Amino acid sequence: MPDTNPELQLEVSDLHAHYGESHILHGMNFAVPKGEVVTLLGRNGAGKTTTMKAIMGIVQKRGGSIRFEGQELVGLPSNRIARLGLAYCPEERGIFSSLNVTENILLPPVVKPGGMSLQDIHGLFPRLKERGYSQGTKLSGGEAQMLAIARILRTGASLLLLDEPTEGLAPLIVQQIGDIIRDLKRRGYTILLVEQNFRFAATVADRHFVVENGVVVDWLPNDQIGQSTEKLKKYLGV
Amino acid sequence: MFELIGIPPQALFGQMLLGLINGAFYAVLSLGLALIFGLLNVINFTHGAQYMLGAYVAWLLLNFLGINYWLALILAPVVVGAFGILLERLMLRKLYHLDHLYGLLLTFGLALIIEGVFRNLYGISGQSYPVPPVLTGGYNLGFMFLPLYRGWVVFFSLVVCLGTWLVIEKTKLGSYLRAGTENPTLVQAFGINVPRMITLTYGFGVGLAALAGVLAAPIYQVKPTMGADMIIVVFAVVVIGGMGSIMGSVVTGFMLGLLEGLTKVFYPEASNTVIFVVMAVVLLIKPAGLFGKAS
Ligand SMILES: Nc1ncnc2c1ncn2[C@@H]1O[C@H](COP(=O)(O)OP(=O)(O)OP(=O)(O)O)[C@@H](O)[C@H]1O
Ligand SMILES: [Mg+2]
């Protein structure tokens, strides 16, 4: 059995993943220390979402190892993985249109003690309190993104997987999301964040992993992002 | 007033009641179909056979074990529902990743097999099931005679439909079901055991069909073809109401039963086809059904 570092909440080693016949992840290696905000940066189609889905067990065809608090996740169905304390906020947000806002928040079952209460959540997202009875489909893009994040805070999960939470949102909303991510970090959550916008990522994260064609090709701590801007631009093709 | 249009009120209300009773069966059966279709994406063609099984289980319980109607009302849905769970676990489950058509073909085949077995065992003439003693007789309401058992069928079906609707719309379990109907993958990734929820939903939908079968037993003959006769109309109801819409299937079920009854009064020749005419019109004007959401 490999040594597990108790400071690492998530350790991904030699992760492979497939959609049917297509081989998408080719041996991803990275780790997320407890209490940090860590990003996966990469171009469209690099495999960032697939990595999230492989961790959550939504993509079942995977090989290698994913350890959460020392426990192996490869081989477990996604409902069991969620019960261990991981929560997923998908790129397409996944708001349920047949549920109202409050029902959406209350949907994910509590899996561990210590999650936020509905009141805490309303404190952090006052807009969602006002819109409690609105149908899930009647929200603006920003509100829907807030709801998608709010929904996974009640469950007691300690590791949050956020897939491009700023995608397609106005600068002001992006700023708010940044505030929320910093707030969640102060509350002790560990966050794995997928981003294409490294300038935003730099305002919230502790370290960054660069993904290209299904492998991690580089990583850097956040305080080196200033001197690595040119390199990052090349990786991301911007 | 009734004399004006040349129809005695007794006949009018009598047919409306008959229509409501048919409507009650349509509602309970299409409710089960809608639940199953919503979560499993399977068009459950075995539904008619499962309705027939409910009636037969009640009949067998009465004749071989002396178990009365009221217990059968609970036991038959449980037994047939358990049989449904077995089907889901052993067969249906293997087809979810394929096109709808495969589930339809499997359940259609199963319906033929079940019906065939019962034809072999009991012939096609049918058995009669007595009305439970407390529900025999009826009341003269002045404008019409209300047979007690028929009133009970309408009342109890309404209670079952409303109860199911309330559970789906107002409870936590119901919110899992609604969410699971939209995006099962995400619901499972939140920690819900979706495969188990699917199995239980199928069992519950099948149990509803069996419940309708028990309700029907004292009214119609208990016979192997009773489900096949009923299911064609029920599919028309589901199409009219909108595939997968819970409230839609209940309301449409009762309305179409009533419409059928009224057609019997005013233009009896069309009473067997009126539902299919409505179906054709609805399909042309609003293909997703009256209560369905266009996808
Ligand atoms: N369901 C699927 N079936 C087959 N291939 C898929 C599927 N989903 C994604 N892919 C492919 O897998 C590769 C990685 O996709 P993925 O969604 O993980 O990229 P990403 O890094 O999240 O990109 P983006 O920044 O656009 O969200 C892409 O080439 C994509 O076409
Ligand atoms: Mg993506």
PDB file of C-alpha atoms and ligand atoms in Angstrom, chain A residues 49 91 163-164, ligand 2:
ATOM      1  CA  THR A  49     -14.558  17.853 -16.984  1.00  0.00           C
ATOM      2  CA  GLU A  91     -20.305  22.668 -15.789  1.00  0.00           C
ATOM      3  CA  ASP A 163     -16.523  22.884 -12.960  1.00  0.00           C
ATOM      4  CA  GLU A 164     -16.071  26.318 -14.615  1.00  0.00           C
TER       5      GLU A 164
HETATM    6 MG    MG C   2     -15.426  20.989 -19.332  1.00  0.00          MG
END
